[in-house]
Short mmCIF file of C-alpha atoms and ligand atoms in Angstrom, two decimals:
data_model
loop_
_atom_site.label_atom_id
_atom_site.label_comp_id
_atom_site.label_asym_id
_atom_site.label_seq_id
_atom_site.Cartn_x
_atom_site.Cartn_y
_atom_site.Cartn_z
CA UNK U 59 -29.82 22.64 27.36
CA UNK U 60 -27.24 20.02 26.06
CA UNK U 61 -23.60 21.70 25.36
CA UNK U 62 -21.86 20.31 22.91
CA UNK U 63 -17.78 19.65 22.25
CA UNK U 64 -17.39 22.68 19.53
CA UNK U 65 -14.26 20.56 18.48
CA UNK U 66 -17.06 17.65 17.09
CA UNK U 67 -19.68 19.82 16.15
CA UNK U 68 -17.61 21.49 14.12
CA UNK U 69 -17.03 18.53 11.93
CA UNK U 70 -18.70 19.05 8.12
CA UNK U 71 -20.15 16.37 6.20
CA UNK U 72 -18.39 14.27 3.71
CA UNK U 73 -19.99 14.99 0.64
CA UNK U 74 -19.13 11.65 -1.48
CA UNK U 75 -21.59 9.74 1.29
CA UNK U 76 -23.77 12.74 0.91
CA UNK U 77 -23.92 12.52 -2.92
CA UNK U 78 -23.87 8.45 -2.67
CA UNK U 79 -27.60 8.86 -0.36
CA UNK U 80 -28.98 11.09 -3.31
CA UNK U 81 -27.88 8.79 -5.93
CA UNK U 82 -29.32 5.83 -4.42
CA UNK U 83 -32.32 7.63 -3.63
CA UNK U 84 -32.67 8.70 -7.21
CA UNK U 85 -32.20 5.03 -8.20
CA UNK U 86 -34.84 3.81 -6.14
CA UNK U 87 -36.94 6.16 -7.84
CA UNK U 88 -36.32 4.55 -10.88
CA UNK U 89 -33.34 7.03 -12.14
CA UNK U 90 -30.70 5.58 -14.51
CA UNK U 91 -27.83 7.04 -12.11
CA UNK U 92 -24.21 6.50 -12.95
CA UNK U 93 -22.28 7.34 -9.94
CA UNK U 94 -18.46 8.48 -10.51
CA UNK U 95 -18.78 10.31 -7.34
CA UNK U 96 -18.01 7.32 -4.54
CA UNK U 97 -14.09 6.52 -4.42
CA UNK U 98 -14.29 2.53 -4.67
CA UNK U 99 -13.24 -0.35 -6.82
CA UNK U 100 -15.85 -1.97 -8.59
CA UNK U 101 -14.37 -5.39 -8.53
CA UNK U 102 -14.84 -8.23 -6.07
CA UNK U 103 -12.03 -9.27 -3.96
CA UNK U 104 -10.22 -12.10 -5.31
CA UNK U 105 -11.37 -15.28 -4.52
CA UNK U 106 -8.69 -16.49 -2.10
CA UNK U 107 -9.38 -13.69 -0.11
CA UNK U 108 -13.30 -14.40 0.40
CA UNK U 109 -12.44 -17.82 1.16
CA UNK U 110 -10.26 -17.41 3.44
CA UNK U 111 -12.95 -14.86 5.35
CA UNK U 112 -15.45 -18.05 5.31
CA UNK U 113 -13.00 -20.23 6.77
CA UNK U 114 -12.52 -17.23 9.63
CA UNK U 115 -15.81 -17.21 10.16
CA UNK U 116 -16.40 -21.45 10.34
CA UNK U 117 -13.58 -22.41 12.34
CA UNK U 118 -11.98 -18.96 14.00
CA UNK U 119 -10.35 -17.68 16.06
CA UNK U 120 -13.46 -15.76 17.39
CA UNK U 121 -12.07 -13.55 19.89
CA UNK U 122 -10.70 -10.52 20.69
CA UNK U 123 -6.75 -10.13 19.49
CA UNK U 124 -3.71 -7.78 20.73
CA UNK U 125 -5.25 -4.14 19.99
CA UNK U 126 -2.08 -3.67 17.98
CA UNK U 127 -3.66 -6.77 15.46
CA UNK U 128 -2.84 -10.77 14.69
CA UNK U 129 1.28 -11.81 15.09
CA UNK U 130 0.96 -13.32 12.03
CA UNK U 131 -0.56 -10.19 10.12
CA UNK U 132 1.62 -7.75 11.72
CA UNK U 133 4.91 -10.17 10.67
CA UNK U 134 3.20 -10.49 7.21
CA UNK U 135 2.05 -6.53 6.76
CA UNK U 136 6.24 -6.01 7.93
CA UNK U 137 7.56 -8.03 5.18
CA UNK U 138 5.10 -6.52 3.01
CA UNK U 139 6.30 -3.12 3.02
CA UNK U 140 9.58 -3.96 3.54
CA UNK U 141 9.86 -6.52 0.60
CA UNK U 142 8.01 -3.35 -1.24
CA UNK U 143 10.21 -0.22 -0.39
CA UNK U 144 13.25 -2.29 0.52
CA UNK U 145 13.22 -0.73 3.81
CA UNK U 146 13.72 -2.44 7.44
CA UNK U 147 10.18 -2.64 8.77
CA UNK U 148 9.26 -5.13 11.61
CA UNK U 149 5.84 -6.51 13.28
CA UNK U 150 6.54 -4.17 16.75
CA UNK U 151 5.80 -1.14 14.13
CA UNK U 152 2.95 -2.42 12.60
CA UNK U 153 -0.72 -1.40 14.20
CA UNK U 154 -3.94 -2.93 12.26
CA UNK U 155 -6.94 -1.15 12.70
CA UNK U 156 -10.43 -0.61 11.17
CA UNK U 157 -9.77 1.09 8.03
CA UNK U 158 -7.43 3.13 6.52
CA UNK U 159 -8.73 6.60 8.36
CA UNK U 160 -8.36 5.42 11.43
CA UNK U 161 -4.47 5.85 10.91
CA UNK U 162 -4.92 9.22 10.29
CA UNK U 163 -7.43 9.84 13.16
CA UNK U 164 -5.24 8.49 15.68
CA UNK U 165 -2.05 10.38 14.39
CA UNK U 166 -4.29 13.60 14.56
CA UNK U 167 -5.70 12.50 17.92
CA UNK U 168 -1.82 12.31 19.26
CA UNK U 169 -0.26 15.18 18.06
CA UNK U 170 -3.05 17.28 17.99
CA UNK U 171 -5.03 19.27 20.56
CA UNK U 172 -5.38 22.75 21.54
CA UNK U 173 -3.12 25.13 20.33
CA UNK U 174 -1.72 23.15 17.89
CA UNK U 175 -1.40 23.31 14.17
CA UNK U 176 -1.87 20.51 11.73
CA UNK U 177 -0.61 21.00 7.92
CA UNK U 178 -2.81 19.42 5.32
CA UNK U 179 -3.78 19.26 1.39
CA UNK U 180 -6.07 21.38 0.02
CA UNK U 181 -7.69 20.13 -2.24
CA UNK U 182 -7.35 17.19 -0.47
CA UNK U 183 -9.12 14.47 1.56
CA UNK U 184 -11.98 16.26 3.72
CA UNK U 185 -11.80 14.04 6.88
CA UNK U 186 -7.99 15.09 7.29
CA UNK U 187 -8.99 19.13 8.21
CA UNK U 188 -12.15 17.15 10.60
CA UNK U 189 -9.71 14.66 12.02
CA UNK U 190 -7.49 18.01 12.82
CA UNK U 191 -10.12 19.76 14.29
CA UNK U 192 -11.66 17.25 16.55
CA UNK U 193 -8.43 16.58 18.47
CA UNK U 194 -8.76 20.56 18.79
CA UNK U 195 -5.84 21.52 16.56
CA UNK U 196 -6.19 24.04 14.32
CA UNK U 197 -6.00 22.78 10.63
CA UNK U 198 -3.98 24.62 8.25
CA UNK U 199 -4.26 23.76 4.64
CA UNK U 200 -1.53 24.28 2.33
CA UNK U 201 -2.21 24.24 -1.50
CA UNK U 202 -2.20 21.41 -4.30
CA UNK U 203 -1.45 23.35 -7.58
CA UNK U 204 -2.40 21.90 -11.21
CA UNK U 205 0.49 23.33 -12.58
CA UNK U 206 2.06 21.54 -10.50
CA UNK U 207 0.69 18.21 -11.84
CA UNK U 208 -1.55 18.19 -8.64
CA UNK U 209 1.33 18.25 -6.41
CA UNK U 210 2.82 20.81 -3.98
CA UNK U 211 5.49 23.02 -3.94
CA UNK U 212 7.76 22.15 -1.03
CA UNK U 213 9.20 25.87 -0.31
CA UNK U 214 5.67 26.72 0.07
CA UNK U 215 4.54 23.80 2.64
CA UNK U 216 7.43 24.18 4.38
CA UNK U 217 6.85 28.07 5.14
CA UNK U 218 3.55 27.55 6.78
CA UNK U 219 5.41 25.44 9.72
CA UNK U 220 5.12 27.84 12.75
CA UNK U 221 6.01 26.42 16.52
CA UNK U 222 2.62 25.17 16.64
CA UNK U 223 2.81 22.68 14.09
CA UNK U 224 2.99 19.13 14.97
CA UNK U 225 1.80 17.31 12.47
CA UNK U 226 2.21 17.52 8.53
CA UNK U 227 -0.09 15.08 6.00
CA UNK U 228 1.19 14.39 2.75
CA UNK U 229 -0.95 12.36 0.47
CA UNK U 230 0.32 10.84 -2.64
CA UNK U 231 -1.24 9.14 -4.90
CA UNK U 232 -3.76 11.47 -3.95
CA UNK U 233 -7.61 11.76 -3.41
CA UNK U 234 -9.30 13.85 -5.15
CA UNK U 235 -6.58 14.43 -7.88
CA UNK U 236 -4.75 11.49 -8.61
CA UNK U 237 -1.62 13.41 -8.52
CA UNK U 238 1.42 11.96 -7.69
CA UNK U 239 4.00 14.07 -6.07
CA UNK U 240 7.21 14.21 -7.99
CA UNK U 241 9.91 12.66 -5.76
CA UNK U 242 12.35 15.22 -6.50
CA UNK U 243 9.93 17.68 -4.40
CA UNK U 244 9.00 15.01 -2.03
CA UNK U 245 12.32 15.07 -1.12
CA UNK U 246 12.68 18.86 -0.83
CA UNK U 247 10.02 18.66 2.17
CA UNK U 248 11.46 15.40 3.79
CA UNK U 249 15.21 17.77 3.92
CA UNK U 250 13.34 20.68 5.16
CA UNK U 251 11.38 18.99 7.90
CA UNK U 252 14.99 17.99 9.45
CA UNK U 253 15.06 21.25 10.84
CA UNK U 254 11.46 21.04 12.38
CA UNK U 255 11.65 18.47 15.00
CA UNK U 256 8.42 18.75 16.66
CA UNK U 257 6.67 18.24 13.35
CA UNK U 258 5.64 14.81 13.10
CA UNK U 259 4.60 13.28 9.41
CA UNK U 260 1.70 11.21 8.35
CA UNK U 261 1.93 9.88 4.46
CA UNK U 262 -1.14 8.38 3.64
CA UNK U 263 -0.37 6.02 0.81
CA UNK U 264 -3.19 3.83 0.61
CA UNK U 265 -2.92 4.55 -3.34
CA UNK U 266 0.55 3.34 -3.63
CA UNK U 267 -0.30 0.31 -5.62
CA UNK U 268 -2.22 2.41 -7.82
CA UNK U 269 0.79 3.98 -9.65
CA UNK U 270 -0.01 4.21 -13.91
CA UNK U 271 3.40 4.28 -16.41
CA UNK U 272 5.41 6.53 -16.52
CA UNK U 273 4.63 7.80 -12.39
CA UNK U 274 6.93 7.08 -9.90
CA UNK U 275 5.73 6.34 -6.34
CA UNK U 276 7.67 7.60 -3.33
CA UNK U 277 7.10 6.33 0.22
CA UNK U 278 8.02 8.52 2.82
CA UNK U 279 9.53 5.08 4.37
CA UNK U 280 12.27 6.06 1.98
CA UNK U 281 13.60 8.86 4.09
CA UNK U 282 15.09 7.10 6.93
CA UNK U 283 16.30 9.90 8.59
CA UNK U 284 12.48 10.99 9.71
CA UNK U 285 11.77 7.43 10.37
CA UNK U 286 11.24 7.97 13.88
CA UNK U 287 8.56 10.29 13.57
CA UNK U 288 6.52 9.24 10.34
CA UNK U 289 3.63 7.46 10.37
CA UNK U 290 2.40 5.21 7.28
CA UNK U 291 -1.12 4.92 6.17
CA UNK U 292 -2.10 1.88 3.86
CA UNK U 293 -4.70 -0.58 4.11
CA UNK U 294 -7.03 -2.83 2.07
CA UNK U 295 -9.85 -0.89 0.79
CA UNK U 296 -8.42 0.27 -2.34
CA UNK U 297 -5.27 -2.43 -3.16
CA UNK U 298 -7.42 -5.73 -2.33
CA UNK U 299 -11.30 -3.77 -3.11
CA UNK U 300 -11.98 -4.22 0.47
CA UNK U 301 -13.65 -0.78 0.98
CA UNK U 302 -16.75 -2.42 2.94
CA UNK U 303 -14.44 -4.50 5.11
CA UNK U 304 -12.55 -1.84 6.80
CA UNK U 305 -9.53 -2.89 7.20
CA UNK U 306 -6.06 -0.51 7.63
CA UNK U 307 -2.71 -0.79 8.84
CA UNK U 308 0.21 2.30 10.65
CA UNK U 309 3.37 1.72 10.61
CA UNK U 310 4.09 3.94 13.27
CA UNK U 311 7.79 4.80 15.43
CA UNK U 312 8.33 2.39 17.72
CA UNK U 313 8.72 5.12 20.71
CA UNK U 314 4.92 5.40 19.83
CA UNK U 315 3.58 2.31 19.71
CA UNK U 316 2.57 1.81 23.11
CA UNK U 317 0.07 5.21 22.96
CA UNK U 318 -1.43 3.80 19.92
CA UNK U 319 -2.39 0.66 21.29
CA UNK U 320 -4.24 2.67 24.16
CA UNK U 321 -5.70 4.30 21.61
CA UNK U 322 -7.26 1.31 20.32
CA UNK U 323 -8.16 0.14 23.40
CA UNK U 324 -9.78 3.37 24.16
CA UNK U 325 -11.94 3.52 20.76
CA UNK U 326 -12.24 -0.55 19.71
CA UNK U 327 -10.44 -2.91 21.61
CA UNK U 328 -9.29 -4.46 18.30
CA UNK U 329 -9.86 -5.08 14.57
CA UNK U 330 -12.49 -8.10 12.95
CA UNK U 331 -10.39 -11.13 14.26
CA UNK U 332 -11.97 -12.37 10.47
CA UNK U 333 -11.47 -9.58 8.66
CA UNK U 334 -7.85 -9.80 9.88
CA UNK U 335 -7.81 -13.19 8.64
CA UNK U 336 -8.77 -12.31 5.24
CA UNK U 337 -6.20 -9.27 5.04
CA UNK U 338 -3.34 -12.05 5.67
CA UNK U 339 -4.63 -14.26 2.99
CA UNK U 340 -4.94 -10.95 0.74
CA UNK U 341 -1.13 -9.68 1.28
CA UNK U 342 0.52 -13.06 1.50
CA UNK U 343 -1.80 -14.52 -1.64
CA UNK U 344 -1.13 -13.97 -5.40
CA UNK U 345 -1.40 -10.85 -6.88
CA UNK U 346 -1.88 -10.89 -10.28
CA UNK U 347 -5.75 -10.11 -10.01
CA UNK U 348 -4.85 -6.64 -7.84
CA UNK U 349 -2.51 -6.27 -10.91
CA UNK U 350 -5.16 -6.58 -13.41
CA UNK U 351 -7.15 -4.08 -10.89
CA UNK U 352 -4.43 -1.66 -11.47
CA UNK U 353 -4.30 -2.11 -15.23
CA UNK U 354 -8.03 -1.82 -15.81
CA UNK U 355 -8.00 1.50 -13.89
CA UNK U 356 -5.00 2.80 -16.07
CA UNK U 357 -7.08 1.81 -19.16
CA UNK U 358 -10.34 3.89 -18.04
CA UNK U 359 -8.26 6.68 -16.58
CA UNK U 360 -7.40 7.36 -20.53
CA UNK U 361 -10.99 6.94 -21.22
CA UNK U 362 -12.06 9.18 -19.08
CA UNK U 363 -9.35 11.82 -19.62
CA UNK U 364 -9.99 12.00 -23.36
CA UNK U 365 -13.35 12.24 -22.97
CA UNK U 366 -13.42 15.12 -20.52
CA UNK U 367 -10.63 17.07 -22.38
CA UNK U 368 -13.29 16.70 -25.62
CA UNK U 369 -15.97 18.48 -23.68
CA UNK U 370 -16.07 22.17 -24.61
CA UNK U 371 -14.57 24.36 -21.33
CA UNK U 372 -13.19 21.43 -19.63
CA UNK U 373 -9.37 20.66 -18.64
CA UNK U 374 -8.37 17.56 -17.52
CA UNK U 375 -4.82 16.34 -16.85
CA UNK U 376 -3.53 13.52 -16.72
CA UNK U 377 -3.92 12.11 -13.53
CA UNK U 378 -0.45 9.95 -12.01
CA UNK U 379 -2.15 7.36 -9.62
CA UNK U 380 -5.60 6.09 -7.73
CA UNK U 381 -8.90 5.91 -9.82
CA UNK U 382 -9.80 9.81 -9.84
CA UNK U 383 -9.88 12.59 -12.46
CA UNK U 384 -10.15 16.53 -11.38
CA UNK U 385 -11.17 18.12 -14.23
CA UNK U 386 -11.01 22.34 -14.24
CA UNK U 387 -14.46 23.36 -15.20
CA UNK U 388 -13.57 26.83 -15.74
CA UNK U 389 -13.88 27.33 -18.97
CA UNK U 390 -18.09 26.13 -18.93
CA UNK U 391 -18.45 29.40 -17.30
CA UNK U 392 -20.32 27.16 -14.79
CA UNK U 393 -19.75 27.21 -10.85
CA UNK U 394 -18.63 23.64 -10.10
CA UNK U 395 -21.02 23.60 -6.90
CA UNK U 396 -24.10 24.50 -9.30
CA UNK U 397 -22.62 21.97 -11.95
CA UNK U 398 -22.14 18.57 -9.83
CA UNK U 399 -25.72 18.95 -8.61
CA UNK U 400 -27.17 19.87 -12.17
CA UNK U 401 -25.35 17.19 -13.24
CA UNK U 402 -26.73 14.51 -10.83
CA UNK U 403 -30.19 15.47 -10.73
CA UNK U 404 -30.72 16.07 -14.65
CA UNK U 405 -28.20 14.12 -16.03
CA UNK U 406 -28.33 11.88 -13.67
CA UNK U 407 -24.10 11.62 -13.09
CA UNK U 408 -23.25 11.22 -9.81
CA UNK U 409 -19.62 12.97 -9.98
CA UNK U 410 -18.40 15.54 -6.62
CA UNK U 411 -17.68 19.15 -6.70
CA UNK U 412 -14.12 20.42 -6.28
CA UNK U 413 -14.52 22.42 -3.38
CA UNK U 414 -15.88 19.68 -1.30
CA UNK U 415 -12.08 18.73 -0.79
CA UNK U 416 -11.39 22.50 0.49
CA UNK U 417 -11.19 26.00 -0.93
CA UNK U 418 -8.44 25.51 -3.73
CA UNK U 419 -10.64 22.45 -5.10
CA UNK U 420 -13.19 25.38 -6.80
CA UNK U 421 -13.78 24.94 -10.41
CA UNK U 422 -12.70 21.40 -10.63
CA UNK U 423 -14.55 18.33 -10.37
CA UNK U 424 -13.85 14.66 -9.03
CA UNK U 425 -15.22 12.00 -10.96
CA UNK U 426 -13.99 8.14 -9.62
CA UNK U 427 -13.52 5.87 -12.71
CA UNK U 428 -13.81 2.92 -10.45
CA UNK U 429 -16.23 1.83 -12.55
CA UNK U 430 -17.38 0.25 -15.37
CA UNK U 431 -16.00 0.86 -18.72
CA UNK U 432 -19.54 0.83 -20.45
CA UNK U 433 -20.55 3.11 -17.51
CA UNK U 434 -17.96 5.82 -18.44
CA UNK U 435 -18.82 5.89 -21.59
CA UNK U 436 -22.34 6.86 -21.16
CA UNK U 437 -21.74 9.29 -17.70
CA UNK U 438 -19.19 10.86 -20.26
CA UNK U 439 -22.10 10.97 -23.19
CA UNK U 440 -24.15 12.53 -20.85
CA UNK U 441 -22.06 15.16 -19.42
CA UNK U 442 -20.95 16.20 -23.27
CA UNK U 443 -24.47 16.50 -24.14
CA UNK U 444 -25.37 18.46 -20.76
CA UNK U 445 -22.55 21.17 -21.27
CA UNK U 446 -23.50 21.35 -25.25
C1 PLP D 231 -6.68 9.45 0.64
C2 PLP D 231 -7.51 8.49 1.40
N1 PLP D 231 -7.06 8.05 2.57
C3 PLP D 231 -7.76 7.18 3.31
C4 PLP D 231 -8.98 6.73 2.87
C5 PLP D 231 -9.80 5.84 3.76
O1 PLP D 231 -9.67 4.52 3.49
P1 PLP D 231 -10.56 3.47 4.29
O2 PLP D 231 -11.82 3.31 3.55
O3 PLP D 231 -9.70 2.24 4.32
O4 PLP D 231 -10.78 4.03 5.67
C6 PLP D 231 -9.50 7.15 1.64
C7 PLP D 231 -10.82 6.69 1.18
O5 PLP D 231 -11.43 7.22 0.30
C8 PLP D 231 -8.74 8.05 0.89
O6 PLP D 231 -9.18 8.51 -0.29
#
């Protein structure tokens, strides 16, 4: 009989590709879905970008590149962030990879492994407790309170750090909340971390650019005293609307670079030489149409929120950052679980239960309003009329 890595097998399903196959299923039967429950801009990249991708494709380069990405990318991806945070950031720090999970995979992959712990938000992204796991850490979640405008509380995080832990994930603007951690608290776990120095830190900030008024955005890049043992996540898919093209970048310690890149030897050898090609164009192009991306998703957010706080029993705050809502569905006297699913097959809203992103996520719901405004409208409609 075939015996299987426990570490892999005990990897659970991500339910907003679950939820996106029953959608499209119930499309192709002829269903008038609207799905809020896949996390992805609804826009086309801008133009530049696609053209540039073309020109990859026509004339090259076709071949394989440094597994830590293109010079040229890595230079422009370091000027980037550092033109960005106003931080000292060069191309030796800078790894491109497929996507912005692989980051996180990789980070989870090094400090990971048996008898180790790995800190992470709950409710939070679900691949972050399966990245954990599969490097045979144990993943320990620490919570994301609404009270706490979907942030954390840093006392709290900071007392689950036992020996074991080695590596910490902080998320902000976060999936599936939007929240934005309040830098004053942000801060309050960057000092307390000084005194754990086998706890390593991955910020995954591939929201960053996603920041509506009145938020503030903190990178972890800001607290240059952990430098040498935080890792960056950011990437394409949700700045540029490059989900499909999977394309990521880590700015990782320098002391670490070289395990990295055997990493991505190990797992891909290296990232689309075209897709790379297009990510320069993207980050060293114009940017007023990613700004006009940001602004229509700050204009639906308050679509969205007033809509769900008009629906009898639900709770919605006001969400700081990235294109989600998390709505506490308490007060229907419904179970969220039950609700998502009645919601999708009768209503025929595609939105994703709270507890898919971990035990604290119960009672909420994540609808994406990456999509269009006309679309809202109706999934919101639908869901008032559905709840009575
Ligand atoms: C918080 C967070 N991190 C990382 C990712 C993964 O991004 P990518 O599609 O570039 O791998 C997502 C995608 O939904 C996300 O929500």
């Amino acid at each position: 009989m075939l015996k299987l890595n426990p570490h892999v097998t005990a990897i659970e399903e991500e339910t907003a590709f679950t939820v996106l196959d029953r959608a499209n299923a119930l499309k192709a039967q002829g269903a008038p879905v609207i799905n809020l429950g896949i996390g992805q801009p609804d826009f086309t990249p801008p133009r530049h970008i696609l053209e540039a991708a073309e020109k990859a494709v026509r004339d090259g380069p076709h071949g394989y590149t440094s597994p830590q990405g293109l010079a040229p990318l890595r230079d422009a991806v370091a000027q980037y962030v550092a033109r960005r945070f106003k931080v000292p950031v060069t191309a030796e720090e800078v790894v491109i990879v497929p996507g912005g999970k692989v980051t996180f995979y990789f980070a989870c992959q090094l400090f990971g492994g048996l008898g180790t712990e790995i800190l992470y938000p709950d409710p939070g992204f679900p691949p972050y407790r399966d990245a954990a796991r599969s490097s045979g850490a144990r993943p320990v979640a620490y919570p994301i309170r609404e009270e706490k405008d979907f942030g954390f509380d840093a006392a709290e995080v900071l007392s689950l750090i036992t020996p074991a832990t080695r590596l910490i994930i902080v998320n902000s603007p976060a999936n599936p909340t939007g929240g934005v951690v309040a830098r004053k608290e942000m801060q309050k776990l960057a000092e307390g971390l000084l005194k754990h120095k086998q706890v390593a830190i991955l910020s995954d900030e591939i929201y960053s650019h996603l920041i509506f008024k009145g938020t503030e955005f903190t990178s972890f890049l800001g607290f240059p005293e952990l430098r040498d043992r935080t890792v960056i996540l950011d990437g394409w898919s949700k700045t540029f609307a490059m989900t499909g093209w999977r394309l990521g970048f880590g700015i990782w310690p320098k002391a670490l670079i070289e395990h990295v890149k055997k990493l991505v030897t190990v797992d891909h050898s290296c990232t689309s030489v075209a897709t790379q090609m297009a990510g320069l164009a993207a980050i060293t192009g114009p940017m007023d149409e990613i700004e006009h991306f940001r602004q229509s998703f700050e204009h639906r957010r308050g679509i969205v929120v007033a809509g769900l706080n008009a629906i009898k029993g639900v709770k919605c705050r006001m969400p700081g950052g990235a294109f989600y809502a998390f709505p506490n569905v308490t007060g229907t006297g419904r179970d969220s679980g039950v609700l998502a699913r009645e919601l999708l097959e009768q209503a025929h809203v595609a939105v994703l239960p709270g507890e898919s992103f971990g035990r604290n996520g119960k009672g909420y719901l994540r609808l994406s309003y990456a999509a269009s405004e006309a679309d809202i409208r109706e999934a919101l409609a639908r869901m008032a009329a559905f709840l009575g």
